[in-house]
Short mmCIF file of C-alpha atoms in Angstrom, two decimals:
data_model
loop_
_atom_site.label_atom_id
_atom_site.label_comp_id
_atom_site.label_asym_id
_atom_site.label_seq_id
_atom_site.Cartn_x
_atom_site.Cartn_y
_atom_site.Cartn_z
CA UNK Q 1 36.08 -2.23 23.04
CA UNK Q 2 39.74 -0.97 21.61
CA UNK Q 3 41.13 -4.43 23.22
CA UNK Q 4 38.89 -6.02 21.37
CA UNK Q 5 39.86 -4.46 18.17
CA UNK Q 6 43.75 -4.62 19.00
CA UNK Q 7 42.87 -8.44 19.63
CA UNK Q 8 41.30 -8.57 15.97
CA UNK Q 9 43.72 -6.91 14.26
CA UNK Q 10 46.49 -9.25 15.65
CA UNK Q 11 44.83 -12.13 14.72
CA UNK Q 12 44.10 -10.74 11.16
CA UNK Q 13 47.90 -9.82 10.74
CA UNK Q 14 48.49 -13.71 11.99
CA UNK Q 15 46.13 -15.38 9.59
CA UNK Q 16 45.53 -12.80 6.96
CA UNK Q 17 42.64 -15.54 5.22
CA UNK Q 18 40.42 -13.99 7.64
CA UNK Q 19 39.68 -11.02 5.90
CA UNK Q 20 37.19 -12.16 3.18
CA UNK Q 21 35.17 -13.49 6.16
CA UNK Q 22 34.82 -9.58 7.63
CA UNK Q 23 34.18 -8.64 4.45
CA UNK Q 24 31.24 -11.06 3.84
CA UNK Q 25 30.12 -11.00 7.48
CA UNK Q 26 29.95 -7.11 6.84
CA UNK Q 27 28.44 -6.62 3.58
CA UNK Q 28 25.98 -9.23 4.65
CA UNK Q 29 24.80 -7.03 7.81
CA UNK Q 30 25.35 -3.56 6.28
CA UNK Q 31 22.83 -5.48 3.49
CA UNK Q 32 20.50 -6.51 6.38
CA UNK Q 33 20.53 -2.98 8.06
CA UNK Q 34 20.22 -0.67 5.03
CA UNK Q 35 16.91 -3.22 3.98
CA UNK Q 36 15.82 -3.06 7.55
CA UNK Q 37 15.80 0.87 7.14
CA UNK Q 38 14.45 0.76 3.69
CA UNK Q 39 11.59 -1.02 5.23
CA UNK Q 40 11.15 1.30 8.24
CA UNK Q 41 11.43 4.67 6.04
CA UNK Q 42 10.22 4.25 3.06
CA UNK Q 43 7.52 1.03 3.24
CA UNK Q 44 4.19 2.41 2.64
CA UNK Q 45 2.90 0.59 5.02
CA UNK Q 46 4.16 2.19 7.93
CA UNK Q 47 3.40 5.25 9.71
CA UNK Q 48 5.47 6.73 12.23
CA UNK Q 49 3.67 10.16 12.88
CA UNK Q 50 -0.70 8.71 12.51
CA UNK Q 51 -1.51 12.03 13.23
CA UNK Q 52 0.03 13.69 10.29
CA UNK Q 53 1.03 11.07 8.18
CA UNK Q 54 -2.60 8.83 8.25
CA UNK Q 55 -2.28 7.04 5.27
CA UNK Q 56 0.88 6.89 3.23
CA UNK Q 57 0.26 4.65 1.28
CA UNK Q 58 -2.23 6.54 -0.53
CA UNK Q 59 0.82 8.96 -1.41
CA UNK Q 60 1.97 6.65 -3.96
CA UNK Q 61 1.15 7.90 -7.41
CA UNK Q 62 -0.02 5.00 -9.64
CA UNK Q 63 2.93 4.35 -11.49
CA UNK Q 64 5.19 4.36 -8.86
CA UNK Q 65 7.00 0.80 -8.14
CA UNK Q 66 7.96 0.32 -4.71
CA UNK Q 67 9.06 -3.37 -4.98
CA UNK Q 68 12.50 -4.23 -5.76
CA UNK Q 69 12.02 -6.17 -8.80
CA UNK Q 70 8.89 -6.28 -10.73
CA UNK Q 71 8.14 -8.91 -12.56
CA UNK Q 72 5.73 -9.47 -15.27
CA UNK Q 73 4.70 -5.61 -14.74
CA UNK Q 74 4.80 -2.99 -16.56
CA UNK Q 75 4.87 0.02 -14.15
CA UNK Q 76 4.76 2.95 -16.92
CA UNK Q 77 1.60 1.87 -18.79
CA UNK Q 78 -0.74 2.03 -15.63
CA UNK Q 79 -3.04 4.88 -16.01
CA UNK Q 80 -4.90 6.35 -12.61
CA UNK Q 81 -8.23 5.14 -12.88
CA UNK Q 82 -10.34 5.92 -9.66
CA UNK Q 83 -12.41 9.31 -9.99
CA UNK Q 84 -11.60 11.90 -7.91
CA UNK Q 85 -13.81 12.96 -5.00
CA UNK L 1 -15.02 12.83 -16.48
CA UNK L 2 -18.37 11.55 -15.68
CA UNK L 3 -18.87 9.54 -18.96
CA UNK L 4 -15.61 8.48 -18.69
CA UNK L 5 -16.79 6.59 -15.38
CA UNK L 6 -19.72 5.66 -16.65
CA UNK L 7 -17.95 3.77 -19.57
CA UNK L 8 -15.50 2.39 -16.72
CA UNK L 9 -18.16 0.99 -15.40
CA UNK L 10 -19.90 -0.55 -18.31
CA UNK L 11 -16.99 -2.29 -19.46
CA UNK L 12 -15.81 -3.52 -15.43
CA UNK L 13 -14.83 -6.95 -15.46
CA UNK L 14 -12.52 -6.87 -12.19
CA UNK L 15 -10.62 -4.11 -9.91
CA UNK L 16 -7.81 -2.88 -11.83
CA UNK L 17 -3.80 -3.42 -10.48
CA UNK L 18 -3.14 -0.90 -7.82
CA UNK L 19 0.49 0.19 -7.47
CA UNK L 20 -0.31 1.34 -3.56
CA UNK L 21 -0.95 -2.76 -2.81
CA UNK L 22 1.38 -4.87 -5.09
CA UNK L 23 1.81 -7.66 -3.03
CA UNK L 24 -0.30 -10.91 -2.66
CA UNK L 25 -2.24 -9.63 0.31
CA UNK L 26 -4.40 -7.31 -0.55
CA UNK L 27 -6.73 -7.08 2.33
CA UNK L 28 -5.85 -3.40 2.51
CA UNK L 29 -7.26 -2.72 -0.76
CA UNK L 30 -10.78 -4.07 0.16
CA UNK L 31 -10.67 -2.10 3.20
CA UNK L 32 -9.40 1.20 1.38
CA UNK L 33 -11.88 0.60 -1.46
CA UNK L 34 -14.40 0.05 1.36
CA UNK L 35 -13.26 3.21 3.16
CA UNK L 36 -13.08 5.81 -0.38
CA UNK L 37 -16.71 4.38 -1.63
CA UNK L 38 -18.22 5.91 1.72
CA UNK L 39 -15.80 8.72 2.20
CA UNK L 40 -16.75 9.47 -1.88
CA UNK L 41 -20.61 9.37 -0.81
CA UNK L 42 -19.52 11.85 2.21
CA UNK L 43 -17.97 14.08 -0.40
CA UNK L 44 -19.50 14.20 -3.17
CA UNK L 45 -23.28 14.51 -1.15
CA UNK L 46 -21.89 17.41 0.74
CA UNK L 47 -20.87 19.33 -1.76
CA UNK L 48 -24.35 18.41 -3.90
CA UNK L 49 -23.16 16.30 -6.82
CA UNK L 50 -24.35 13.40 -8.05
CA UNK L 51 -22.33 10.07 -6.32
CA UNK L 52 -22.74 8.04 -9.46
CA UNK L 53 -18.71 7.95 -9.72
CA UNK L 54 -18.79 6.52 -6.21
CA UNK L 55 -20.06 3.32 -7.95
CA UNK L 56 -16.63 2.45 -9.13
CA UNK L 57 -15.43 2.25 -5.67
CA UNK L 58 -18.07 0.12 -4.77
CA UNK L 59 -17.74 -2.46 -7.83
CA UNK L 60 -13.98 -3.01 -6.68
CA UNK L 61 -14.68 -3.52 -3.19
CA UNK L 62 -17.30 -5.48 -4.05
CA UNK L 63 -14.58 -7.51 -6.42
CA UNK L 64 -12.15 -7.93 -3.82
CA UNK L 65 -13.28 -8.39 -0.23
CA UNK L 66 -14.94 -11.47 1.37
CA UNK L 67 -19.18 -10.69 1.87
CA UNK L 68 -18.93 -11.36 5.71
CA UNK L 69 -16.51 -8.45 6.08
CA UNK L 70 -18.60 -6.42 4.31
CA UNK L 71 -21.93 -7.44 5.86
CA UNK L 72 -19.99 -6.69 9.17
CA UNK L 73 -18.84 -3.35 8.67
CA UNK L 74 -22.04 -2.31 7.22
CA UNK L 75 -23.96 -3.46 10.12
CA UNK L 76 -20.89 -1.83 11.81
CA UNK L 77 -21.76 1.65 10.37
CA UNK L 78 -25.34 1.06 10.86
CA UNK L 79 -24.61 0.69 14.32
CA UNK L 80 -22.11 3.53 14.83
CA UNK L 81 -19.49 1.45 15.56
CA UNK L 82 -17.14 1.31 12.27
CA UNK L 83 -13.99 1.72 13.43
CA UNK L 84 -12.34 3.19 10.19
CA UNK L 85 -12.56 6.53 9.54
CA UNK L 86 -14.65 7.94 6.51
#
């Protein structure tokens, strides 16, 4: 693993254009990875613990956006509109 | 609150946007409304009240999921076997 890295750094110091391609190549995983987790953690969808966590999804108060980009939606105007039981 | 519901459900045309499903499939909304219109009978008969607000629950499932579902899980219940849990 450190050979590997001595081997890297040698060739960056050699051909120095190489280092926009790490960054890209990184920013693109990190990007990948920190959605990934997103997904895992905070998608409504899933439950990790069924026993205490049933049905998260039903934790989401009604004007709460969990998409990325809404379109065409107005998030604060939505009123809770089911009765209560 | 209960003539508030009633007047919901005079002037229902179709089941409202619901922030928990945003997305295009919204098969867990049927099966949720499906789920809170008999857990809302459970309820609201337990504790003696009248389950008229229950009937919103049932207009939006009734809006939303496919008949043969819901022929299925009511013969489902009717049998015992419904596997969701109300």
């Amino acid at each position: 693993m450190p050979s590997m890295l001595q081997t890297v750094g040698k060739q960056l110091r050699n051909h120095p254009a190489l280092i926009p391609l790490f960054i890209f190549i990184g920013g693109g995983a990190t990007m990948s990875v920190l959605y990934l987790g997103r997904l895992a953690l905070k998608n409504p969808d899933v439950s990790w613990d069924r026993k205490n966590n049933p049905e998260p999804w039903n934790k989401l108060e009604p004007t709460q956006q969990y998409k990325l980009f809404a379109i065409n939606m107005d998030y604060s105007k939505l009123k809770k509109d089911r009765p209560d039981f | 609150m209960s003539d508030q519901i009633e007047e919901k459900l005079k002037n229902y045309r179709t089941a409202p946007f619901d922030a928990r499903f945003p997305n295009t499939n919204q098969t867990r909304n049927c099966f949720q409304n499906y789920l809170d219109f008999h857990r809302c009978n459970k309820a609201l008969s337990a504790k003696d009240q009248d389950t008229a607000p229950c009937q919103w629950y049932q207009r939006v499932y009734k809006s939303l999921c496919p008949i043969s579902w819901v022929q299925k899980w009511d013969d489902q219940l009717e049998a015992g076997n419904f596997p969701g849990k109300i």
